[in-house]
PDB file of C-alpha atoms in Angstrom:
ATOM      1  CA  MET V1099     -19.839  17.599  39.608  1.00 54.00           C
ATOM      2  CA  TYR V1100     -17.501  15.095  41.112  1.00 55.00           C
ATOM      3  CA  VAL V1101     -19.673  12.311  39.794  1.00 55.00           C
ATOM      4  CA  TYR V1102     -19.422  13.673  36.269  1.00 60.00           C
ATOM      5  CA  MET V1103     -15.647  13.888  36.534  1.00 60.00           C
ATOM      6  CA  PHE V1104     -15.457  10.255  37.594  1.00 60.00           C
ATOM      7  CA  VAL V1105     -17.729   9.261  34.725  1.00 65.00           C
ATOM      8  CA  VAL V1106     -15.719  11.310  32.191  1.00 66.00           C
ATOM      9  CA  GLY V1107     -12.478   9.997  33.724  1.00 67.00           C
ATOM     10  CA  GLY V1108     -13.765   6.417  33.482  1.00 74.00           C
ATOM     11  CA  ILE V1109     -14.792   6.921  29.863  1.00 77.00           C
ATOM     12  CA  LEU V1110     -11.384   8.403  28.994  1.00 76.00           C
ATOM     13  CA  THR V1111      -9.600   5.624  30.901  1.00 80.00           C
ATOM     14  CA  ASP V1112     -11.610   2.976  29.085  1.00 81.00           C
ATOM     15  CA  ALA V1113     -11.068   4.703  25.725  1.00 82.00           C
ATOM     16  CA  PHE V1114      -7.288   4.998  26.183  1.00 81.00           C
ATOM     17  CA  GLY V1115      -7.128   1.445  27.593  1.00 82.00           C
ATOM     18  CA  ARG V1116      -8.915   0.076  24.535  1.00 87.00           C
ATOM     19  CA  LEU V1117      -6.805   2.231  22.229  1.00 86.00           C
ATOM     20  CA  PHE V1118      -3.584   0.907  23.802  1.00 89.00           C
ATOM     21  CA  ASP V1119      -4.978  -2.669  23.670  1.00 90.00           C
ATOM     22  CA  VAL V1120      -5.641  -2.202  19.949  1.00 89.00           C
ATOM     23  CA  ILE V1121      -2.144  -0.753  19.418  1.00 91.00           C
ATOM     24  CA  TRP V1122      -0.569  -3.560  21.466  1.00 92.00           C
ATOM     25  CA  GLY V1123      -2.580  -6.163  19.520  1.00 92.00           C
ATOM     26  CA  GLY V1124      -1.365  -4.589  16.275  1.00 92.00           C
ATOM     27  CA  ILE V1125       2.257  -4.718  17.461  1.00 92.00           C
ATOM     28  CA  LYS V1126       1.860  -8.388  18.437  1.00 94.00           C
ATOM     29  CA  TRP V1127       0.243  -9.149  15.052  1.00 93.00           C
ATOM     30  CA  ILE V1128       3.104  -7.448  13.189  1.00 93.00           C
ATOM     31  CA  GLY V1129       5.628  -9.405  15.348  1.00 90.00           C
ATOM     32  CA  ARG V1130       3.912 -12.735  14.535  1.00 91.00           C
ATOM     33  CA  LEU V1131       3.801 -11.793  10.857  1.00 90.00           C
ATOM     34  CA  LEU V1132       7.518 -10.947  10.842  1.00 88.00           C
ATOM     35  CA  LYS V1133       8.238 -14.184  12.694  1.00 88.00           C
ATOM     36  CA  ARG V1134       6.347 -16.226  10.099  1.00 88.00           C
ATOM     37  CA  LEU V1135       7.983 -14.349   7.242  1.00 87.00           C
ATOM     38  CA  PHE V1136      11.562 -14.620   8.503  1.00 88.00           C
ATOM     39  CA  GLN V1137      11.378 -18.017  10.289  1.00 88.00           C
ATOM     40  CA  GLY V1138      12.162 -19.878   7.063  1.00 85.00           C
ATOM     41  CA  LEU V1139      15.141 -17.615   6.414  1.00 86.00           C
ATOM     42  CA  VAL V1140      16.414 -18.064   9.982  1.00 86.00           C
ATOM     43  CA  ASP V1141      15.957 -21.854   9.717  1.00 89.00           C
ATOM     44  CA  LEU V1142      17.867 -21.812   6.424  1.00 90.00           C
ATOM     45  CA  PHE V1143      20.768 -19.867   7.965  1.00 90.00           C
ATOM     46  CA  VAL V1144      20.832 -22.111  11.056  1.00 91.00           C
ATOM     47  CA  GLY V1145      20.775 -25.264   8.902  1.00 92.00           C
ATOM     48  CA  PHE V1146      23.567 -23.912   6.686  1.00 93.00           C
ATOM     49  CA  PHE V1147      25.790 -23.101   9.642  1.00 93.00           C
ATOM     50  CA  GLU V1148      25.023 -26.469  11.281  1.00 95.00           C
ATOM     51  CA  VAL V1149      26.237 -28.212   8.108  1.00 94.00           C
ATOM     52  CA  ILE V1150      29.370 -26.030   8.010  1.00 95.00           C
ATOM     53  CA  TYR V1151      29.998 -26.757  11.709  1.00 96.00           C
ATOM     54  CA  ALA V1152      29.517 -30.506  11.149  1.00 95.00           C
ATOM     55  CA  LEU V1153      32.003 -30.461   8.240  1.00 96.00           C
ATOM     56  CA  ILE V1154      34.595 -28.565  10.283  1.00 96.00           C
ATOM     57  CA  ASP V1155      34.004 -30.872  13.240  1.00 96.00           C
ATOM     58  CA  GLY V1156      34.449 -33.968  11.045  1.00 96.00           C
ATOM     59  CA  LEU V1157      37.612 -32.576   9.452  1.00 97.00           C
ATOM     60  CA  LEU V1158      39.161 -31.729  12.825  1.00 96.00           C
ATOM     61  CA  TYR V1159      38.238 -35.173  14.199  1.00 97.00           C
ATOM     62  CA  PHE V1160      39.823 -36.785  11.132  1.00 97.00           C
ATOM     63  CA  LEU V1161      43.006 -34.760  11.653  1.00 97.00           C
ATOM     64  CA  TYR V1162      42.984 -35.716  15.344  1.00 97.00           C
ATOM     65  CA  LYS V1163      42.734 -39.413  14.500  1.00 97.00           C
ATOM     66  CA  ILE V1164      45.556 -39.077  11.951  1.00 97.00           C
ATOM     67  CA  GLY V1165      47.676 -37.532  14.711  1.00 96.00           C
ATOM     68  CA  VAL V1166      46.794 -40.347  17.120  1.00 96.00           C
ATOM     69  CA  LEU V1167      47.719 -42.896  14.453  1.00 96.00           C
ATOM     70  CA  ALA V1168      51.015 -41.095  13.763  1.00 96.00           C
ATOM     71  CA  VAL V1169      51.900 -41.101  17.463  1.00 96.00           C
ATOM     72  CA  LYS V1170      51.029 -44.805  17.801  1.00 96.00           C
ATOM     73  CA  LEU V1171      53.121 -45.650  14.723  1.00 95.00           C
ATOM     74  CA  PHE V1172      55.994 -43.575  16.084  1.00 95.00           C
ATOM     75  CA  PHE V1173      55.884 -45.458  19.387  1.00 94.00           C
ATOM     76  CA  LEU V1174      55.649 -48.778  17.521  1.00 93.00           C
ATOM     77  CA  PHE V1175      58.692 -48.007  15.360  1.00 93.00           C
ATOM     78  CA  PHE V1176      60.540 -46.581  18.355  1.00 93.00           C
ATOM     79  CA  GLU V1177      59.993 -49.754  20.368  1.00 91.00           C
ATOM     80  CA  LEU V1178      60.903 -51.864  17.334  1.00 90.00           C
ATOM     81  CA  ALA V1179      64.124 -49.884  16.898  1.00 90.00           C
ATOM     82  CA  LYS V1180      64.908 -50.320  20.605  1.00 91.00           C
ATOM     83  CA  MET V1181      64.424 -54.084  20.242  1.00 88.00           C
ATOM     84  CA  ILE V1182      66.654 -54.247  17.157  1.00 88.00           C
ATOM     85  CA  VAL V1183      69.367 -52.185  18.844  1.00 89.00           C
ATOM     86  CA  SER V1184      69.148 -54.412  21.931  1.00 87.00           C
ATOM     87  CA  LEU V1185      69.391 -57.495  19.717  1.00 84.00           C
ATOM     88  CA  PHE V1186      72.523 -56.193  17.972  1.00 85.00           C
ATOM     89  CA  VAL V1187      74.084 -55.002  21.233  1.00 85.00           C
ATOM     90  CA  GLY V1188      73.413 -58.409  22.788  1.00 80.00           C
ATOM     91  CA  PHE V1189      74.755 -60.135  19.690  1.00 78.00           C
ATOM     92  CA  GLY V1190      77.892 -57.985  19.766  1.00 79.00           C
ATOM     93  CA  ARG V1191      78.450 -58.545  23.480  1.00 79.00           C
ATOM     94  CA  THR V1192      77.938 -62.275  23.038  1.00 74.00           C
ATOM     95  CA  LEU V1193      80.456 -62.418  20.240  1.00 72.00           C
ATOM     96  CA  ALA V1194      82.858 -60.332  22.286  1.00 72.00           C
ATOM     97  CA  SER V1195      82.489 -62.629  25.275  1.00 70.00           C
ATOM     98  CA  LEU V1196      83.092 -65.851  23.369  1.00 64.00           C
ATOM     99  CA  VAL V1197      86.808 -65.698  24.123  1.00 64.00           C
ATOM    100  CA  TYR V1198      87.679 -67.550  27.300  1.00 59.00           C
ATOM    101  CA  VAL V1199      90.967 -66.672  28.913  1.00 61.00           C
ATOM    102  CA  PRO V1200      91.834 -69.064  31.705  1.00 56.00           C
ATOM    103  CA  ARG V1201      93.427 -67.377  34.684  1.00 59.00           C
ATOM    104  CA  SER V1202      94.521 -68.441  38.065  1.00 55.00           C
ATOM    105  CA  GLY V1203      91.725 -69.225  40.458  1.00 51.00           C
ATOM    106  CA  SER V1204      90.823 -67.683  43.718  1.00 58.00           C
ATOM    107  CA  GLY V1205      91.697 -70.683  45.764  1.00 54.00           C
ATOM    108  CA  ASN V1206      89.738 -73.579  44.223  1.00 55.00           C
ATOM    109  CA  GLY V1207      91.314 -76.085  41.899  1.00 56.00           C
ATOM    110  CA  TYR V1208      88.775 -75.885  39.097  1.00 59.00           C
ATOM    111  CA  SER V1209      90.162 -72.774  37.396  1.00 65.00           C
ATOM    112  CA  GLU V1210      93.661 -74.121  37.460  1.00 71.00           C
ATOM    113  CA  MET V1211      92.449 -77.430  36.064  1.00 71.00           C
ATOM    114  CA  LEU V1212      90.494 -75.738  33.277  1.00 70.00           C
ATOM    115  CA  GLY V1213      93.604 -73.751  32.414  1.00 73.00           C
ATOM    116  CA  LYS V1214      95.574 -76.965  32.093  1.00 78.00           C
ATOM    117  CA  ILE V1215      92.858 -78.497  29.889  1.00 77.00           C
ATOM    118  CA  PHE V1216      92.843 -75.441  27.577  1.00 76.00           C
ATOM    119  CA  THR V1217      96.616 -75.548  27.345  1.00 80.00           C
ATOM    120  CA  ALA V1218      96.565 -79.246  26.528  1.00 80.00           C
ATOM    121  CA  MET V1219      93.852 -78.825  23.840  1.00 78.00           C
ATOM    122  CA  GLN V1220      95.594 -75.890  22.138  1.00 80.00           C
ATOM    123  CA  PRO V1221      97.240 -78.038  19.428  1.00 82.00           C
ATOM    124  CA  LEU V1222      93.829 -79.471  18.377  1.00 82.00           C
ATOM    125  CA  LYS V1223      92.638 -76.025  17.102  1.00 81.00           C
ATOM    126  CA  LEU V1224      89.060 -76.450  18.380  1.00 80.00           C
ATOM    127  CA  GLU V1225      88.424 -72.712  18.820  1.00 79.00           C
ATOM    128  CA  PRO V1226      86.459 -72.253  15.549  1.00 80.00           C
ATOM    129  CA  ILE V1227      84.190 -75.165  16.413  1.00 83.00           C
ATOM    130  CA  ALA V1228      83.714 -73.769  19.903  1.00 79.00           C
ATOM    131  CA  TYR V1229      82.788 -70.365  18.430  1.00 80.00           C
ATOM    132  CA  ILE V1230      80.265 -71.936  16.071  1.00 85.00           C
ATOM    133  CA  LEU V1231      78.736 -74.021  18.883  1.00 84.00           C
ATOM    134  CA  LEU V1232      78.562 -70.990  21.176  1.00 82.00           C
ATOM    135  CA  PHE V1233      76.860 -68.976  18.405  1.00 84.00           C
ATOM    136  CA  ILE V1234      74.303 -71.748  17.797  1.00 88.00           C
ATOM    137  CA  LEU V1235      73.687 -71.986  21.541  1.00 87.00           C
ATOM    138  CA  TRP V1236      73.208 -68.207  21.704  1.00 85.00           C
ATOM    139  CA  MET V1237      70.771 -68.224  18.756  1.00 88.00           C
ATOM    140  CA  PHE V1238      68.678 -71.044  20.266  1.00 89.00           C
ATOM    141  CA  THR V1239      68.613 -69.206  23.576  1.00 87.00           C
ATOM    142  CA  ALA V1240      67.523 -65.968  21.868  1.00 85.00           C
ATOM    143  CA  VAL V1241      64.765 -67.752  19.891  1.00 86.00           C
ATOM    144  CA  ALA V1242      63.556 -69.530  23.034  1.00 85.00           C
ATOM    145  CA  ALA V1243      63.497 -66.221  24.938  1.00 82.00           C
ATOM    146  CA  ILE V1244      61.505 -64.548  22.149  1.00 81.00           C
ATOM    147  CA  LYS V1245      59.036 -67.460  22.069  1.00 80.00           C
ATOM    148  CA  LEU V1246      58.679 -67.284  25.833  1.00 78.00           C
ATOM    149  CA  LEU V1247      58.086 -63.533  25.779  1.00 75.00           C
ATOM    150  CA  SER V1248      55.595 -63.784  22.900  1.00 76.00           C
ATOM    151  CA  SER V1249      53.626 -66.528  24.680  1.00 74.00           C
ATOM    152  CA  ILE V1250      52.941 -64.219  27.628  1.00 71.00           C
ATOM    153  CA  ARG V1251      49.620 -62.579  26.885  1.00 63.00           C
ATOM    154  CA  ILE V1252      48.445 -59.299  28.268  1.00 63.00           C
ATOM    155  CA  GLY V1253      45.224 -59.590  30.224  1.00 52.00           C
ATOM    156  CA  GLY V1254      45.789 -63.043  31.661  1.00 49.00           C
ATOM    157  CA  GLU V1255      44.560 -65.237  28.777  1.00 49.00           C
TER     158      GLU V1255
END
């Protein structure tokens, strides 16, 4: 009797095992069918969103580069404005310092002697010529300084 139960149990086990194999094979077949049917649609959606992402990425990169350019131009104009202001301040200070007032020296005879020379040359009215010559000297000095600074290259060349 026990032998028959094992035989019947084996037959039932084999029958249910094959039945579940058939059901599992059917589920896998339906899954592969759905994958083949919807793979094109999924690829289409993925491709569409990749294009949208690439467009957004390109637009944001373009805006970033515009911002970088704006910052560089701002720094360029800022430095240019600083140079122009320095030029005018230097020009103003130079013009303000063109007046020489001789005063008594601190013990050497040169200042006293220069004071006597200025007093003696007062009737000749050479101050305008001296101002013009000092301005020309200042301009040549400024141009030479700019040429010297522009000849210095960054990087050692």
